[in-house]
Coordinates of C-alpha atoms in Angstrom, one line a residue:
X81 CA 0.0 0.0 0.0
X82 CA 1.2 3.8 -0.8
X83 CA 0.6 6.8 0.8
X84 CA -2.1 8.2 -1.5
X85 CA -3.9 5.0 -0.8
X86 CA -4.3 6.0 3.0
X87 CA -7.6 7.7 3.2
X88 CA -8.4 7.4 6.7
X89 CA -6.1 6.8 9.9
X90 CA -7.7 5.2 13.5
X91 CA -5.9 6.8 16.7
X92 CA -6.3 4.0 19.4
X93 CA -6.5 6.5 22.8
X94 CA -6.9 10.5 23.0
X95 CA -4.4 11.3 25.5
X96 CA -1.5 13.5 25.5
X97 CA 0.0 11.2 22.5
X98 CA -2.8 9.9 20.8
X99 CA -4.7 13.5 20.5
X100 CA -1.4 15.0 19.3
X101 CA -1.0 12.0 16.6
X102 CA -5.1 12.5 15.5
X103 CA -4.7 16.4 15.1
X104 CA -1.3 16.0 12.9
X105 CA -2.9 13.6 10.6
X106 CA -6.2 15.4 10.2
X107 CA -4.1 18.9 9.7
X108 CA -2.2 16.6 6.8
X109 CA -5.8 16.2 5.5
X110 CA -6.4 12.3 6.4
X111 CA -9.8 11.2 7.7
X112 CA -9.3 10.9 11.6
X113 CA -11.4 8.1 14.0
X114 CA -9.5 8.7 17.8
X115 CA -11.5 5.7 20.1
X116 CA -11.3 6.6 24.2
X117 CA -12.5 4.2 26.8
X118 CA -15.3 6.0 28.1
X119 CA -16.9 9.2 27.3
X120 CA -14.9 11.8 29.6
X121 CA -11.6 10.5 28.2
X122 CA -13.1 11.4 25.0
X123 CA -14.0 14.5 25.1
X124 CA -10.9 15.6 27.4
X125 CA -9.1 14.4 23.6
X126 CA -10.9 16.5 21.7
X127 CA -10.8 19.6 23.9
X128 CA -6.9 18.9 23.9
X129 CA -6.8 18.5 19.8
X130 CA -9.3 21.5 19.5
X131 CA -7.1 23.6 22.2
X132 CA -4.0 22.5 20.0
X133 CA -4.9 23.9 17.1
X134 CA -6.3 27.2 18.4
X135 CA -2.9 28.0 19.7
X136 CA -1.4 26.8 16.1
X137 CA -3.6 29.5 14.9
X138 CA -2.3 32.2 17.2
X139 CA 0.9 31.3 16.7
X140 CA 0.5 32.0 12.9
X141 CA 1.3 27.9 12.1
X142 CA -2.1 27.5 10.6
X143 CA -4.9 29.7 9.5
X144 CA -8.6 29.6 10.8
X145 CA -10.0 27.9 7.8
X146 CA -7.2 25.0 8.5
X147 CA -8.3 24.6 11.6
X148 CA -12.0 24.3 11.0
X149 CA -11.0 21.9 8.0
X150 CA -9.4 19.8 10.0
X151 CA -11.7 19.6 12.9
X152 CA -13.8 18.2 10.5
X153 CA -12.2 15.6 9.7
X154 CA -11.8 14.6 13.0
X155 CA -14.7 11.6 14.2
X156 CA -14.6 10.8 18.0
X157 CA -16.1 7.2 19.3
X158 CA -15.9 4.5 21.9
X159 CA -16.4 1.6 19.6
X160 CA -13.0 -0.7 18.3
X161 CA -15.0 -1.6 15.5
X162 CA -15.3 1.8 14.1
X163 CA -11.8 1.0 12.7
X164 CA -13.3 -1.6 9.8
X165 CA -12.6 1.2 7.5
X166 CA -9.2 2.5 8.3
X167 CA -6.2 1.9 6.1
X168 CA -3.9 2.9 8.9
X169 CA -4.2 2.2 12.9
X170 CA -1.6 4.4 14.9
X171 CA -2.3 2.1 18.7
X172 CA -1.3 4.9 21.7
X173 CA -2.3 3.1 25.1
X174 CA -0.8 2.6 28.0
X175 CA 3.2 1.2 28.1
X176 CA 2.3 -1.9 29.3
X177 CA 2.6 -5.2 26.5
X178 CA -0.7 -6.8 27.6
X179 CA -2.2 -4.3 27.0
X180 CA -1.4 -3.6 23.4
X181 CA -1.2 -7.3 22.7
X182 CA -5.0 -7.0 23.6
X183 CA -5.8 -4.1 20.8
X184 CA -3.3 -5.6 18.1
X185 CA -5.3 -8.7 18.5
X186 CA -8.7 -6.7 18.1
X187 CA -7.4 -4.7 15.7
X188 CA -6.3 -7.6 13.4
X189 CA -9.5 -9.2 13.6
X190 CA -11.9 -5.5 13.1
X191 CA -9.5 -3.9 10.0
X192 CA -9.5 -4.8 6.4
X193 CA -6.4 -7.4 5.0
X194 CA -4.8 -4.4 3.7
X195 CA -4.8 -1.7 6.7
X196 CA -0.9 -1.7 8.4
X197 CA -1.4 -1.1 12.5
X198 CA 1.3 0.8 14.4
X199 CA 2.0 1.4 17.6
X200 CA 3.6 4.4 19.0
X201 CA 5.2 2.2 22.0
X202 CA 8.4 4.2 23.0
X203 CA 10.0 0.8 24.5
X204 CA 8.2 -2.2 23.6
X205 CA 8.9 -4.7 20.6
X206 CA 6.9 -4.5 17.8
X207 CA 8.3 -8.2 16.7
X208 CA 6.1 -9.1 20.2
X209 CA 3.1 -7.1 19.1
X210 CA 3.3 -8.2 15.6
X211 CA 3.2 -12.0 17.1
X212 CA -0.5 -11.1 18.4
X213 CA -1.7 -10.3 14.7
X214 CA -2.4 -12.6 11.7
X215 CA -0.3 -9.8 9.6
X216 CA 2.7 -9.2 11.6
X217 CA 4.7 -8.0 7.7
X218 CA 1.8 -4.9 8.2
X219 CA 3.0 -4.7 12.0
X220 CA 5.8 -1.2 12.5
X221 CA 6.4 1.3 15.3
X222 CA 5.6 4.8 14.4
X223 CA 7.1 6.3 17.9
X224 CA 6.2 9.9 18.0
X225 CA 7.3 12.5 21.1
X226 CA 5.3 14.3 23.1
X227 CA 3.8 17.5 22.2
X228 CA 3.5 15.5 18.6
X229 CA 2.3 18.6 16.7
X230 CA 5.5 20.1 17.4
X231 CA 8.4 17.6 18.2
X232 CA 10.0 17.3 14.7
X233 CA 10.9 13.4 14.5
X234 CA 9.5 10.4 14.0
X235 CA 11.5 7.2 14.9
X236 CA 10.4 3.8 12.8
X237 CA 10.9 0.5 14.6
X238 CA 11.1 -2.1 12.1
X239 CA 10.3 -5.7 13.8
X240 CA 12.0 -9.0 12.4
X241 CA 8.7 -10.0 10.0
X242 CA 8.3 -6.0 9.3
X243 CA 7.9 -5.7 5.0
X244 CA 9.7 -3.6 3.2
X245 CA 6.6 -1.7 2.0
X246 CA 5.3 -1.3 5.1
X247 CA 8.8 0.3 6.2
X248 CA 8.4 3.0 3.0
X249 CA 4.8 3.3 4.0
X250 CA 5.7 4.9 7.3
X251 CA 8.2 7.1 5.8
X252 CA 6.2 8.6 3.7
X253 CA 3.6 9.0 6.3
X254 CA 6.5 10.8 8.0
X255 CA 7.4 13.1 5.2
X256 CA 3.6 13.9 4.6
X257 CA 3.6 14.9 8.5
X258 CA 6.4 17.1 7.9
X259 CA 8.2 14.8 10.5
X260 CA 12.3 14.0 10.0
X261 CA 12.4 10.4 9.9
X262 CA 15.0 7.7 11.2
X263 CA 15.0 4.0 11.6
X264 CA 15.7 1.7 14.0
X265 CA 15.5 -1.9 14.9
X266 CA 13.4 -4.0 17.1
X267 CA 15.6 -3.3 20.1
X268 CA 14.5 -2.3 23.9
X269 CA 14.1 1.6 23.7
X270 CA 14.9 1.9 20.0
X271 CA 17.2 5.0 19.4
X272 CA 16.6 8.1 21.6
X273 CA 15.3 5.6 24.9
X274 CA 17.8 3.4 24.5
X275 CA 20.2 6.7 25.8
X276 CA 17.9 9.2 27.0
X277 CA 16.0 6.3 30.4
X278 CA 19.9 5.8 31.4
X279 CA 20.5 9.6 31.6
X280 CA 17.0 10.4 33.3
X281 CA 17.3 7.7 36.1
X282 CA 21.1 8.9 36.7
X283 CA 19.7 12.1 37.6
X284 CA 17.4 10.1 40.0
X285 CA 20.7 9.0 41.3
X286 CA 22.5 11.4 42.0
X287 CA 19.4 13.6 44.1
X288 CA 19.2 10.5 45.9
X289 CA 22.9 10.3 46.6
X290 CA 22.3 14.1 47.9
X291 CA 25.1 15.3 45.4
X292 CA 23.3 17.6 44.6
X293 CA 19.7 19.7 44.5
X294 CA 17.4 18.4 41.1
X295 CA 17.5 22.5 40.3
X296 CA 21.2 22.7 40.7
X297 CA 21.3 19.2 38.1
X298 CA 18.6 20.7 35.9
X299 CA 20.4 24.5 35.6
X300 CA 23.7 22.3 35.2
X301 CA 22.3 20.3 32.1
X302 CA 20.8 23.0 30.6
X303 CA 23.4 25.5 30.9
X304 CA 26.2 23.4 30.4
X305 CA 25.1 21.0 27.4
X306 CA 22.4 23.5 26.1
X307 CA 19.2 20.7 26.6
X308 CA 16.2 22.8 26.4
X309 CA 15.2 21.6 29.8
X310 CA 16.9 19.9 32.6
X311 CA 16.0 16.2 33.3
X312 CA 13.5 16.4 36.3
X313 CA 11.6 18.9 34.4
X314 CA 11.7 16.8 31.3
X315 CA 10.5 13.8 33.8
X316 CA 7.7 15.4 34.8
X317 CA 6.8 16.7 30.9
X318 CA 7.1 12.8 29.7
X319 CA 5.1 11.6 33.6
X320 CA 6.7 9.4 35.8
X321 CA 4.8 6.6 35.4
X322 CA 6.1 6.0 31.8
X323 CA 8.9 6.8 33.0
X324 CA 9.1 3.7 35.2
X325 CA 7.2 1.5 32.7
X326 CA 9.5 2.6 29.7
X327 CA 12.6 1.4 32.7
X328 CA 10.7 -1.6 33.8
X329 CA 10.2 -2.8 30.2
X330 CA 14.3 -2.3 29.0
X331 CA 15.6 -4.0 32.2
X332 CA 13.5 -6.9 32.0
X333 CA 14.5 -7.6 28.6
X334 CA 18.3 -5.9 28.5
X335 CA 19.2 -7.2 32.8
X336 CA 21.5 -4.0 32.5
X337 CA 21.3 -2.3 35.9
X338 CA 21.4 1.4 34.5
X339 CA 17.9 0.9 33.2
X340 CA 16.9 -0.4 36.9
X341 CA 14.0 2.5 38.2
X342 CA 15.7 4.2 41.7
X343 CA 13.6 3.3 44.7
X344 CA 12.6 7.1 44.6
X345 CA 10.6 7.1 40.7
X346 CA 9.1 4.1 42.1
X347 CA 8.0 5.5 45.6
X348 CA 6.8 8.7 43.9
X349 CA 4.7 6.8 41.2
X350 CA 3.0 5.2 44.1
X351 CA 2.1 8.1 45.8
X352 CA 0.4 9.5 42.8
X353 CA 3.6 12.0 41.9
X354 CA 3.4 11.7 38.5
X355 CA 4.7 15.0 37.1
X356 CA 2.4 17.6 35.0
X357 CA -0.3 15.4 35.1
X358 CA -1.1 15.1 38.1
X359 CA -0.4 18.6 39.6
X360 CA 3.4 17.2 41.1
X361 CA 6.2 15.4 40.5
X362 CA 9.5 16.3 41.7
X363 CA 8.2 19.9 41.0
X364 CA 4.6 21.4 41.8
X365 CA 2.7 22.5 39.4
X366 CA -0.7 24.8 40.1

């Protein structure tokens, strides 16, 4: 399948990822379904999307009648099986690989022979989620980051049975998404995880070691290697509980003890600390 056979794209979820990866594909004039769980979720979404591309509009990046054109192609539901139709499924759910197993497994049975499903898993092996489908050649990872809209690249996880066409198919999705593009195998974190959890749960570290304060490390990182933000702010951006999933999920499969979560991430995700959220992390926000 080519690009300008892709007519319209599902969005499994509508939160921070999933509404970010419905509004770029509707602004790059695809037909949009975005399925929530319940009805609150739902409309949260598509406050977010509609919110998202009001600012686009102040900002000059798009133009009212853009915006109103793309709203429209935007279709909200709760049903799975509103996705018989779609040619593309991006899947953004929850880190966990029971989870997705579930929806590749639904999604293999509700969409047409042709339609490739992708999951935006930032960690997880897209050989192992392919493995729950009938089609695992139509099975890639189209890993976005977070706010999608604006965050330039898109990273392609290409599992063992991946096709080659399906590879090209999500590059030129990428280029029609304005999005730079780069590939990587079916490894634990792909590219940008694979150094950016180490780094993160370091910083963890060294607060915990009292070496020093997390706004003495997040002025030192930013100041000193020019990172927009430190790394406890960028924690709190990305939440702490994919955080410790995203860790959780390399060091089972990799054993390599820099990817083990600090007993603090793991205390603080318990309590509900969860970053920007949930109102605190290892800053508060009002």
């Amino acid at each position: 399948m080519r690009i300008q056979d892709v007519r319209t794209v599902g969005v499994v979820g509508c939160g921070l990822m999933g509404s970010g990866i419905a509004e770029i594909c509707a602004r790059a004039g695809f037909q949009v379904i975005v399925r929530e769980v319940d009805e609150t979720l739902l409309q949260k979404g598509l406050d977010r999307i509609r919110a998202s591309m009001a600012k686009a509009v102040e900002r000059g990046k798009l133009s009212a009648a853009e915006m109103e054109a793309a709203w429209g192609r935007i279709r909200g539901t709760l049903r799975m099986e509103d996705f018989a139709d779609c040619d593309l499924v991006i899947e953004a759910v929850v880190e966990e690989m029971g989870t997705k197993k579930q929806v590749f497994a639904a999604l293999d049975r509700i969409c047409p022979p042709h339609a490739v499903l992708a999951s935006n898993t930032s960690s997880l092996s897209i050989t192992a989620l392919g493995s729950a489908t009938r089609r695992p050649e139509k099975v890639v990872g189209l890993h976005f980051f977070n706010p999608a809209p604006v965050m330039p690249l898109l990273e392609i996880v290409v599992g063992l049975q991946t096709a080659e066409e399906t590879v090209a198919l999500g590059r030129a999705l990428g280029e029609r998404l304005n999005k730079s593009v780069v590939l990587s195998k079916d490894r634990p974190g792909f590219i940008v995880n694979r150094l950016l959890i180490p780094y993160l749960l370091d910083a963890i570290r060294l607060l915990e070691e009292g070496v020093a304060t997390m706004e003495d490390i997040d002025t030192a990182m930013r100041l000193g290697l020019n990172h927009p933000m430190g790394p406890f702010t960028l924690m709190d951006f990305v939440g702490l509980d994919t955080l410790l999933f995203i860790a959780d999920a390399m060091f089972e499969e990799l054993k390599d003890p820099r990817y083990a979560a600090p007993p603090l991430l793991r205390r603080m995700v318990a309590a509900g600390w969860l970053g920007r959220k949930s109102g605190r992390g290892f800053y508060t926000y009002s």
